[in-house]
Short mmCIF file of C-alpha atoms and ligand atoms in Angstrom, two decimals:
data_model
loop_
_atom_site.label_atom_id
_atom_site.label_comp_id
_atom_site.label_asym_id
_atom_site.label_seq_id
_atom_site.Cartn_x
_atom_site.Cartn_y
_atom_site.Cartn_z
CA MET A 1 0.25 0.01 -0.25
CA LYS A 2 1.67 3.12 -0.78
CA ILE A 3 0.80 6.18 1.96
CA ALA A 4 1.96 9.48 1.72
CA VAL A 5 2.27 11.05 5.46
CA ILE A 6 2.50 14.69 5.30
CA GLY A 7 4.16 16.54 8.00
CA THR A 8 7.24 15.72 8.96
CA GLY A 9 7.03 17.27 12.74
CA TYR A 10 6.70 14.81 15.74
CA VAL A 11 3.82 12.90 15.21
CA GLY A 12 4.01 12.70 11.33
CA LEU A 13 7.83 11.56 11.03
CA VAL A 14 7.24 8.60 13.90
CA GLN A 15 3.76 7.59 11.81
CA GLY A 16 6.15 7.79 8.67
CA VAL A 17 8.50 5.92 9.92
CA ILE A 18 6.19 3.04 11.99
CA LEU A 19 3.68 2.42 8.94
CA ALA A 20 6.97 1.78 6.82
CA GLU A 21 8.18 -0.46 9.46
CA PHE A 22 4.83 -2.11 9.70
CA GLY A 23 5.56 -3.18 5.75
CA MET A 24 3.81 -0.13 3.96
CA ASN A 25 5.14 2.31 1.27
CA VAL A 26 5.91 5.71 2.59
CA ILE A 27 6.59 8.98 1.27
CA CYS A 28 6.98 11.83 3.95
CA VAL A 29 6.52 15.18 2.61
CA ASP A 30 7.76 18.76 3.65
CA LEU A 31 7.48 22.41 2.45
CA GLU A 32 10.99 22.76 4.58
CA GLN A 33 13.69 21.35 1.78
CA ASN A 34 16.41 21.71 4.21
CA LYS A 35 14.58 19.42 6.77
CA ILE A 36 14.05 16.76 3.52
CA ASP A 37 17.67 17.40 2.37
CA SER A 38 18.31 16.21 6.28
CA LEU A 39 16.22 13.32 6.03
CA ASN A 40 17.60 12.12 2.64
CA LYS A 41 20.96 11.97 4.54
CA GLY A 42 19.61 10.21 7.63
CA ILE A 43 19.91 12.86 9.84
CA VAL A 44 16.59 12.85 12.26
CA PRO A 45 15.76 16.13 13.60
CA ILE A 46 14.60 14.76 16.61
CA TYR A 47 15.89 13.37 19.75
CA GLU A 48 14.02 9.80 20.05
CA PRO A 49 15.35 7.00 21.22
CA GLY A 50 15.46 4.23 18.83
CA LEU A 51 13.83 6.14 15.91
CA LYS A 52 16.98 6.49 13.89
CA GLU A 53 17.63 3.17 13.59
CA ILE A 54 14.25 1.95 12.14
CA MET A 55 14.16 4.89 10.01
CA ASP A 56 17.76 3.72 8.51
CA LYS A 57 16.44 0.39 8.09
CA ASN A 58 13.17 1.10 5.99
CA VAL A 59 15.60 4.01 3.92
CA GLU A 60 17.49 1.29 2.94
CA ALA A 61 14.91 -1.24 2.49
CA GLY A 62 13.09 0.96 -0.32
CA ARG A 63 9.67 1.59 1.95
CA LEU A 64 10.32 5.13 2.99
CA LYS A 65 11.69 8.09 1.29
CA PHE A 66 11.25 11.66 1.92
CA THR A 67 10.14 14.94 -0.45
CA THR A 68 8.78 18.39 -0.76
CA GLU A 69 6.89 17.44 -3.88
CA VAL A 70 3.28 17.22 -2.25
CA SER A 71 1.56 17.11 -5.88
CA SER A 72 3.55 13.90 -6.81
CA ALA A 73 2.91 12.37 -3.57
CA ILE A 74 -0.79 12.59 -3.23
CA LYS A 75 -0.96 11.59 -6.99
CA ASP A 76 0.85 8.25 -6.08
CA SER A 77 -0.44 7.31 -3.09
CA GLN A 78 -3.97 5.48 -2.24
CA VAL A 79 -3.88 6.78 1.65
CA ILE A 80 -2.99 10.60 2.55
CA PHE A 81 -2.21 11.22 6.51
CA ILE A 82 -2.24 14.66 7.28
CA ALA A 83 0.27 15.16 10.55
CA VAL A 84 0.98 19.03 10.21
CA GLY A 85 1.34 21.03 13.38
CA THR A 86 -1.94 22.53 14.84
CA PRO A 87 -0.39 25.58 17.24
CA PRO A 88 -2.49 27.44 19.50
CA GLN A 89 -3.41 31.01 18.62
CA GLU A 90 -3.74 33.89 21.40
CA ASP A 91 -7.26 32.31 22.11
CA GLY A 92 -6.44 29.12 22.77
CA SER A 93 -7.79 27.88 20.06
CA ALA A 94 -6.10 25.30 17.24
CA ASP A 95 -4.53 26.85 14.36
CA LEU A 96 -5.87 25.25 10.97
CA LYS A 97 -4.27 27.08 8.11
CA HIS A 98 -1.93 24.36 7.65
CA ILE A 99 -4.19 21.27 7.61
CA ILE A 100 -6.32 23.55 5.18
CA SER A 101 -3.51 24.55 2.59
CA VAL A 102 -2.55 20.51 2.85
CA ALA A 103 -6.55 19.95 2.32
CA LYS A 104 -6.10 21.85 -0.71
CA ASP A 105 -2.95 20.69 -2.01
CA ILE A 106 -5.21 17.41 -1.76
CA GLY A 107 -8.26 18.76 -3.81
CA GLN A 108 -6.20 20.05 -6.49
CA ASN A 109 -4.29 16.82 -6.79
CA LEU A 110 -6.49 14.17 -6.09
CA ASP A 111 -7.24 12.01 -9.37
CA ASP A 112 -8.37 8.87 -8.02
CA TYR A 113 -10.25 7.76 -4.47
CA LYS A 114 -8.17 8.17 -1.44
CA VAL A 115 -8.70 8.24 2.01
CA VAL A 116 -7.49 11.08 3.67
CA ILE A 117 -6.99 11.02 7.82
CA ASN A 118 -6.31 13.59 10.47
CA LYS A 119 -3.30 12.95 12.34
CA SER A 120 -2.57 15.96 13.55
CA THR A 121 -4.98 16.64 16.97
CA VAL A 122 -7.69 18.85 15.16
CA PRO A 123 -11.12 20.02 17.14
CA VAL A 124 -14.44 18.50 16.46
CA GLY A 125 -15.71 19.42 13.06
CA THR A 126 -12.20 19.31 11.22
CA GLY A 127 -12.63 16.12 9.58
CA GLU A 128 -16.26 17.94 8.05
CA LEU A 129 -13.92 21.16 7.08
CA VAL A 130 -10.74 18.29 5.64
CA LYS A 131 -13.79 17.00 3.35
CA ASN A 132 -15.55 20.36 2.56
CA THR A 133 -11.98 22.00 1.34
CA ILE A 134 -11.25 19.14 -0.90
CA SER A 135 -14.76 19.20 -2.66
CA HIS A 136 -14.52 22.65 -3.02
CA GLU A 137 -11.08 22.12 -4.78
CA LEU A 138 -13.03 19.76 -6.79
CA ASN A 139 -16.10 22.02 -8.02
CA LEU A 140 -13.25 24.07 -9.12
CA ARG A 141 -11.64 21.58 -11.23
CA ALA A 142 -15.13 20.93 -12.35
CA ILE A 143 -14.48 17.35 -11.79
CA ASN A 144 -16.06 14.69 -9.32
CA ILE A 145 -13.94 12.44 -7.75
CA ASP A 146 -15.09 9.97 -4.81
CA PHE A 147 -12.75 10.31 -1.45
CA ASP A 148 -13.36 9.00 1.71
CA VAL A 149 -11.75 11.45 5.43
CA ALA A 150 -10.84 9.58 8.40
CA SER A 151 -9.88 10.41 11.83
CA ASN A 152 -7.08 8.69 13.42
CA PRO A 153 -5.57 10.65 16.36
CA GLU A 154 -2.17 9.63 17.50
CA PHE A 155 -1.39 9.51 21.32
CA LEU A 156 2.63 8.67 21.33
CA GLN A 157 4.38 10.47 24.46
CA GLU A 158 7.70 11.75 23.54
CA GLY A 159 10.72 9.90 24.62
CA LYS A 160 8.74 6.25 24.21
CA ALA A 161 7.55 7.16 20.36
CA VAL A 162 8.85 4.06 18.85
CA GLN A 163 7.55 1.62 21.62
CA GLY A 164 4.32 3.34 21.83
CA CYS A 165 3.64 3.62 18.23
CA LEU A 166 4.60 -0.54 17.63
CA ASN A 167 2.80 -1.38 21.06
CA PRO A 168 -0.32 1.00 21.34
CA ASP A 169 -2.71 0.36 24.18
CA ARG A 170 -5.54 1.22 21.50
CA VAL A 171 -5.98 2.45 17.60
CA VAL A 172 -8.91 4.72 17.51
CA LEU A 173 -10.49 5.26 13.87
CA GLY A 174 -13.47 7.72 13.19
CA VAL A 175 -14.72 6.67 9.59
CA GLU A 176 -17.56 7.18 7.40
CA SER A 177 -17.28 4.47 4.70
CA ASN A 178 -16.51 0.64 4.89
CA ARG A 179 -14.11 1.24 1.73
CA ALA A 180 -12.02 3.83 4.38
CA LEU A 181 -12.35 1.00 7.39
CA ASP A 182 -11.17 -1.67 4.95
CA ILE A 183 -8.56 0.31 3.85
CA LEU A 184 -7.30 1.47 6.89
CA ASN A 185 -7.84 -2.10 8.59
CA LYS A 186 -5.21 -3.44 5.77
CA VAL A 187 -2.31 0.01 7.06
CA TYR A 188 -2.71 -1.04 10.43
CA HIS A 189 -2.88 -4.63 9.74
CA ALA A 190 0.30 -5.62 11.82
CA LEU A 191 -1.47 -4.00 15.28
CA ARG A 192 -4.52 -5.68 14.01
CA VAL A 193 -2.91 -9.25 14.24
CA ARG A 194 -1.36 -8.54 17.79
CA GLN A 195 -4.83 -7.88 18.57
CA VAL A 196 -4.10 -4.44 19.47
CA PRO A 197 -7.68 -2.99 20.50
CA PHE A 198 -9.02 -0.84 17.71
CA VAL A 199 -12.45 1.58 18.54
CA VAL A 200 -14.01 2.38 15.04
CA THR A 201 -16.62 5.02 15.53
CA ASP A 202 -17.45 8.32 13.74
CA ILE A 203 -15.48 11.01 12.95
CA LYS A 204 -16.58 13.53 15.93
CA SER A 205 -16.41 10.78 18.31
CA ALA A 206 -12.51 9.71 17.53
CA GLU A 207 -11.31 14.02 17.61
CA MET A 208 -13.20 13.49 20.92
CA ILE A 209 -11.41 11.19 22.19
CA LYS A 210 -7.68 12.85 21.57
CA TYR A 211 -9.06 15.74 23.44
CA ALA A 212 -10.59 13.81 26.20
CA SER A 213 -7.62 11.77 26.90
CA ASN A 214 -5.28 14.67 27.00
CA ALA A 215 -7.75 16.52 29.06
CA PHE A 216 -8.21 13.78 31.56
CA LEU A 217 -4.40 13.12 32.25
CA ALA A 218 -3.63 16.80 32.77
CA VAL A 219 -6.66 16.64 35.16
CA LYS A 220 -5.01 13.95 37.36
CA ILE A 221 -1.74 15.40 37.24
CA SER A 222 -2.91 18.68 38.25
CA PHE A 223 -4.99 16.94 41.42
CA ILE A 224 -2.01 14.98 42.52
CA ASN A 225 -0.27 18.51 42.59
CA GLU A 226 -2.43 19.95 44.15
CA MET A 227 -2.93 16.97 46.68
CA SER A 228 1.05 17.52 47.00
CA ARG A 229 0.12 20.82 47.94
CA LEU A 230 -1.86 20.65 50.56
CA ALA A 231 0.21 17.23 51.60
CA GLU A 232 3.00 19.84 52.66
CA THR A 233 0.89 22.14 54.61
CA VAL A 234 -0.12 19.06 56.37
CA GLY A 235 2.46 16.67 56.78
CA ALA A 236 1.52 14.29 54.73
CA ASN A 237 3.56 12.48 52.17
CA THR A 238 2.53 12.84 48.60
CA TYR A 239 4.65 9.86 47.15
CA ASP A 240 2.69 7.43 49.27
CA ILE A 241 -0.64 8.93 48.85
CA ALA A 242 -0.18 8.53 45.15
CA TYR A 243 0.64 4.95 45.92
CA GLY A 244 -2.08 4.47 48.14
CA MET A 245 -4.47 6.17 45.35
CA GLY A 246 -2.78 3.82 42.53
CA LEU A 247 -3.47 0.68 43.87
CA ASP A 248 -7.41 1.19 43.30
CA ALA A 249 -7.17 -0.17 39.77
CA ARG A 250 -10.28 2.25 39.01
CA ILE A 251 -7.40 4.82 39.43
CA ALA A 252 -4.41 3.78 38.57
CA PRO A 253 -1.19 4.59 39.08
CA GLU A 254 0.31 5.88 36.02
CA PHE A 255 0.25 9.98 35.76
CA LEU A 256 0.00 10.54 39.36
CA GLN A 257 3.69 11.59 39.86
CA CYS A 258 3.66 15.24 41.68
CA GLY A 259 6.35 18.00 40.19
CA PRO A 260 6.76 21.21 39.02
CA GLY A 261 3.55 20.80 36.65
CA TYR A 262 3.18 19.34 33.16
CA GLY A 263 4.53 21.04 29.73
CA GLY A 264 5.32 19.27 26.65
CA SER A 265 3.44 20.09 22.95
CA CYS A 266 0.41 18.13 23.74
CA PHE A 267 -1.26 19.15 27.75
CA PRO A 268 -0.72 22.78 27.46
CA LYS A 269 -2.36 22.96 23.94
CA ASP A 270 -5.05 20.73 24.42
CA THR A 271 -6.53 21.71 27.34
CA LEU A 272 -6.46 25.38 26.21
CA ALA A 273 -8.08 23.95 22.69
CA ILE A 274 -11.33 21.75 24.31
CA VAL A 275 -11.99 24.22 26.81
CA ASN A 276 -11.89 27.06 23.49
CA ILE A 277 -13.89 24.55 21.72
CA ALA A 278 -16.33 23.70 24.42
CA LYS A 279 -16.94 27.82 24.61
CA LYS A 280 -17.60 27.90 21.29
CA ASN A 281 -20.53 25.93 21.40
CA ASN A 282 -21.62 27.53 24.66
CA GLU A 283 -20.15 25.06 27.04
CA SER A 284 -17.87 25.50 29.68
CA LEU A 285 -15.84 22.73 30.78
CA LYS A 286 -14.78 23.94 34.57
CA ILE A 287 -12.05 21.09 35.58
CA ILE A 288 -10.24 21.16 32.88
CA GLU A 289 -10.03 24.85 33.14
CA ALA A 290 -9.07 24.37 37.04
CA ALA A 291 -6.60 22.29 36.04
CA ILE A 292 -4.60 24.13 33.81
CA GLU A 293 -5.06 27.01 36.53
CA ALA A 294 -4.09 24.60 39.16
CA ASN A 295 -0.86 24.25 36.03
CA VAL A 296 0.18 27.75 36.37
CA LEU A 297 -0.05 27.64 40.35
CA GLN A 298 2.47 24.59 40.64
CA LYS A 299 4.83 26.76 38.79
CA GLN A 300 4.41 29.59 40.97
CA HIS A 301 4.66 27.38 44.26
CA MET A 302 8.01 26.06 42.18
CA ILE A 303 9.64 29.42 42.77
CA GLN A 304 7.91 29.86 45.87
CA LYS A 305 9.34 27.21 47.46
CA ILE A 306 13.49 27.97 46.47
CA ILE A 307 12.60 31.80 47.39
CA THR A 308 11.28 31.02 50.83
CA ASN A 309 13.95 28.30 51.91
CA MET A 310 17.07 30.27 50.20
CA GLY A 311 15.73 33.76 51.27
CA GLU A 312 16.99 36.77 48.81
CA LEU A 313 18.60 35.60 45.76
CA THR A 314 20.57 37.82 45.03
CA ASN A 315 24.11 36.89 44.08
CA LYS A 316 23.26 33.28 44.33
CA LYS A 317 24.02 30.68 41.88
CA ILE A 318 21.28 28.15 41.58
CA THR A 319 21.99 25.20 39.46
CA ILE A 320 19.55 23.46 37.12
CA LEU A 321 19.66 20.10 36.15
CA GLY A 322 17.42 19.31 33.26
CA LEU A 323 15.43 21.49 31.35
CA SER A 324 13.64 19.77 28.67
CA PHE A 325 9.64 19.15 29.62
CA LYS A 326 10.46 15.38 30.11
CA PRO A 327 13.45 13.28 30.14
CA ASP A 328 14.48 11.55 26.84
CA THR A 329 13.48 14.66 24.53
CA ASP A 330 15.05 17.60 23.31
CA ASP A 331 11.50 19.34 23.41
CA MET A 332 11.24 22.47 25.38
CA ARG A 333 7.72 23.37 24.04
CA ASP A 334 5.96 24.66 27.60
CA ALA A 335 8.33 22.86 29.85
CA PRO A 336 7.93 24.18 33.41
CA ALA A 337 11.69 25.48 33.24
CA LEU A 338 10.65 27.83 30.66
CA ASP A 339 8.68 29.87 33.55
CA ILE A 340 11.10 28.84 36.29
CA ILE A 341 14.26 29.90 35.58
CA PRO A 342 12.96 33.67 34.16
CA ALA A 343 11.18 33.77 37.54
CA LEU A 344 14.43 33.12 39.78
CA ILE A 345 16.99 35.28 37.11
CA LYS A 346 14.02 38.11 37.80
CA ASN A 347 14.94 37.46 41.49
CA GLY A 348 18.58 38.41 40.98
CA ALA A 349 19.79 35.09 40.59
CA THR A 350 22.08 33.70 38.62
CA ILE A 351 21.69 29.92 36.67
CA HIS A 352 23.95 27.17 35.62
CA THR A 353 22.77 24.48 34.18
CA TYR A 354 23.14 21.27 32.21
CA CYS A 355 20.54 18.96 30.17
CA PRO A 356 21.46 16.17 28.22
CA GLN A 357 19.18 17.31 25.41
CA GLY A 358 17.21 20.57 25.97
CA MET A 359 20.24 23.35 26.01
CA ARG A 360 20.23 23.77 22.81
CA GLU A 361 16.46 24.87 22.80
CA THR A 362 16.74 26.66 25.94
CA LYS A 363 19.74 29.02 24.50
CA TRP A 364 17.18 30.74 21.93
CA ARG A 365 13.84 30.62 23.98
CA LEU A 366 15.77 32.53 26.59
CA SER A 367 18.41 34.17 24.57
CA GLU A 368 16.94 37.30 26.97
CA TYR A 369 18.46 36.29 29.69
CA ALA A 370 22.03 34.90 27.75
CA ASP A 371 23.92 37.04 30.04
CA ARG A 372 22.38 35.42 33.46
CA ILE A 373 22.31 31.48 32.44
CA THR A 374 25.96 29.42 31.91
CA TYR A 375 25.61 25.95 30.08
CA PHE A 376 27.64 23.30 30.63
CA ASP A 377 28.71 20.10 29.55
CA ASP A 378 27.81 17.79 32.65
CA GLU A 379 26.31 17.56 36.01
CA TYR A 380 29.30 18.30 38.08
CA SER A 381 30.88 21.57 36.31
CA ALA A 382 27.46 22.71 36.72
CA CYS A 383 27.20 22.34 40.52
CA GLU A 384 30.60 23.61 41.16
CA ASN A 385 30.14 27.10 43.66
CA ALA A 386 26.35 27.02 43.13
CA ASP A 387 24.45 27.37 46.34
CA ALA A 388 21.18 25.48 44.88
CA LEU A 389 20.48 22.35 43.00
CA VAL A 390 17.22 22.38 41.24
CA ILE A 391 16.43 19.05 39.74
CA MET A 392 14.05 19.76 37.15
CA THR A 393 13.71 16.52 34.86
CA GLN A 394 13.92 13.30 36.06
CA TRP A 395 16.67 11.76 33.76
CA ASN A 396 18.14 8.59 34.59
CA GLN A 397 21.70 9.77 34.90
CA PHE A 398 20.26 12.33 37.78
CA SER A 399 19.47 9.99 39.48
CA ILE A 400 22.59 8.10 39.70
CA LEU A 401 24.71 11.05 40.91
CA ASP A 402 27.34 11.31 43.49
CA LEU A 403 25.74 13.87 45.69
CA ASP A 404 28.84 13.83 48.17
CA LYS A 405 30.99 14.60 45.23
CA ILE A 406 28.39 17.23 44.12
CA LYS A 407 28.10 18.63 47.76
CA HIS A 408 31.46 19.03 47.98
CA GLY A 409 31.47 20.71 45.28
CA MET A 410 28.92 23.64 45.33
CA ARG A 411 28.71 27.09 48.06
CA ASP A 412 25.78 25.97 50.12
CA ASN A 413 23.38 22.52 50.01
CA TYR A 414 20.40 23.12 49.27
CA LEU A 415 18.37 20.67 46.65
CA PHE A 416 15.05 21.33 45.44
CA ASP A 417 14.28 17.64 44.07
CA LEU A 418 11.10 19.06 41.84
CA ARG A 419 10.62 15.42 40.73
CA ASN A 420 11.00 13.41 43.75
CA ILE A 421 13.99 11.35 42.09
CA PHE A 422 15.79 11.41 45.69
CA VAL A 423 12.77 10.98 48.28
CA THR A 424 13.36 7.29 49.30
CA ASP A 425 17.33 8.10 49.56
CA ASN A 426 18.19 7.82 53.29
CA ASN A 427 21.41 10.12 53.23
CA VAL A 428 19.98 13.01 50.97
CA ARG A 429 18.96 14.99 54.23
CA ASN A 430 22.20 14.49 55.71
CA ILE A 431 23.83 16.09 53.06
CA PHE A 432 21.79 18.26 51.53
CA LYS A 433 19.15 21.24 53.23
CA TYR A 434 16.36 18.94 50.97
CA PHE A 435 12.96 20.09 49.57
CA PRO A 436 11.27 17.17 47.62
CA VAL A 437 8.04 18.09 46.29
CA GLY A 438 4.47 17.22 48.22
CA GLN A 439 6.25 16.23 51.77
CA LYS A 440 7.71 18.51 54.14
C1 UDX B 501 1.20 13.42 26.01
C2 UDX B 501 0.37 11.97 26.31
O1 UDX B 501 1.02 11.59 27.28
C3 UDX B 501 0.39 11.43 25.10
O2 UDX B 501 -0.37 10.77 24.93
C4 UDX B 501 -0.15 12.40 23.89
O3 UDX B 501 0.03 12.08 22.35
C5 UDX B 501 0.87 13.64 23.65
O4 UDX B 501 0.71 14.16 25.32
P1 UDX B 501 4.14 13.58 26.47
O5 UDX B 501 3.40 15.44 26.30
O6 UDX B 501 5.01 13.42 25.49
O7 UDX B 501 2.89 12.38 25.95
O8 UDX B 501 4.25 13.42 28.11
P2 UDX B 501 3.69 12.89 29.05
O9 UDX B 501 5.11 11.52 29.01
O10 UDX B 501 2.19 12.14 28.59
O11 UDX B 501 4.12 13.91 30.33
C6 UDX B 501 3.58 14.93 29.84
C7 UDX B 501 3.72 16.00 30.96
O12 UDX B 501 2.80 15.65 31.92
C8 UDX B 501 5.01 16.08 31.28
O13 UDX B 501 5.17 17.59 31.60
C9 UDX B 501 5.17 15.31 32.36
O14 UDX B 501 6.89 15.70 33.30
C10 UDX B 501 3.88 15.47 33.37
N1 UDX B 501 3.92 14.69 34.20
C11 UDX B 501 3.42 13.16 33.32
C12 UDX B 501 3.28 14.80 35.18
O15 UDX B 501 3.64 15.53 36.11
N2 UDX B 501 3.31 13.79 36.13
C13 UDX B 501 3.19 12.53 35.24
O16 UDX B 501 2.25 11.86 36.41
C14 UDX B 501 3.13 12.25 34.47
#
């Protein structure tokens, strides 16, 4: 089966590579010539464990190609995945200009029956919009060609994207015809035979499943973060609270880790977007609105925790370990570090930092604070002469740090463990003035 994946961002690239791994003939399309040139040289533009190996293997097998030629890619394929960005606008709603532009391209180049699938996270009703846009272009060409639109939302987690796509919890298919469903079943045959659950529904429900899932997980995190603030005040232990709650199968242990607030490319964007969709439909989603507000408060609480315990920050050196919004990614979108670092600087601190993958992007995102941030090549040199160490992201390599050695090089010994990676280490409180999240 010949498939075009339009958009080689996180979702599109991973989707293209995985579909090739499933045996499909895939052509990944992007308008950016530089990106396609790099991909054709085997350079993966994102840090995602395992992706390059599968990409190289499938390029070599002739099943995976990259191009900027959108028209020929559309004409040559029976299935077209739209995986372009839907960035948030001022009011939180998703900007659909890239989706519309691809739909126009499809309408202008459609020459035979094809299935057009939305992979991007899009507001309810976008399936219809894509269908109408393609139909409009066909009308302009004064021809009538049959096509189907479908929705197949992506649930990949950055840092675990390859495994997540090879072994998903479920595949959601929003379809309007059996013809489209038959084709999608063939596309995902590799997952069908592995008995991965398939949820087949209408397009609008599929679009909602994506937003509802992300919003629910964001609510879950904000819930435990609120519990952690109360636990700190009353002297309870959130680590035990989450463990005790998570053993209830109805609650489940995942996404109950308190921390500096959720970030990334999905939760912040999708919670705002679904609230906006509700508003446009004269509904209000109070729980999700509260989760968004709680997330802002959680970041402020981290800043306050540092200031309250250290006092005046002027002339204090604070080392931040970990910048990306989570481990195993270089993605800095909505990373808590982007709010917490400027606030510490505005309160007088200078920042020393090290992150295995997040420094390149932080340099441009926080360029206005460049004279107050120094980037280091490793954890130990970043901690030299620091007054405080803040663990911002739980990269595995930080949990095996030699704490005695770190402390030895520091000027003072504050340790703010915003990811609780040392919370079960009996010795940490002997070495540092230790402040985890969610307990005294
Ligand atoms: C998320 C969804 O999990 C995925 O299904 C969707 O397709 C895209 O959004 P991702 O953004 O890659 O994936 O990361 P995820 O692992 O879900 O973490 C998101 C944020 O929540 C991170 O900032 C993380 O640190 C935070 N988080 C997660 C917590 O604070 N506590 C937790 O228990 C879990």
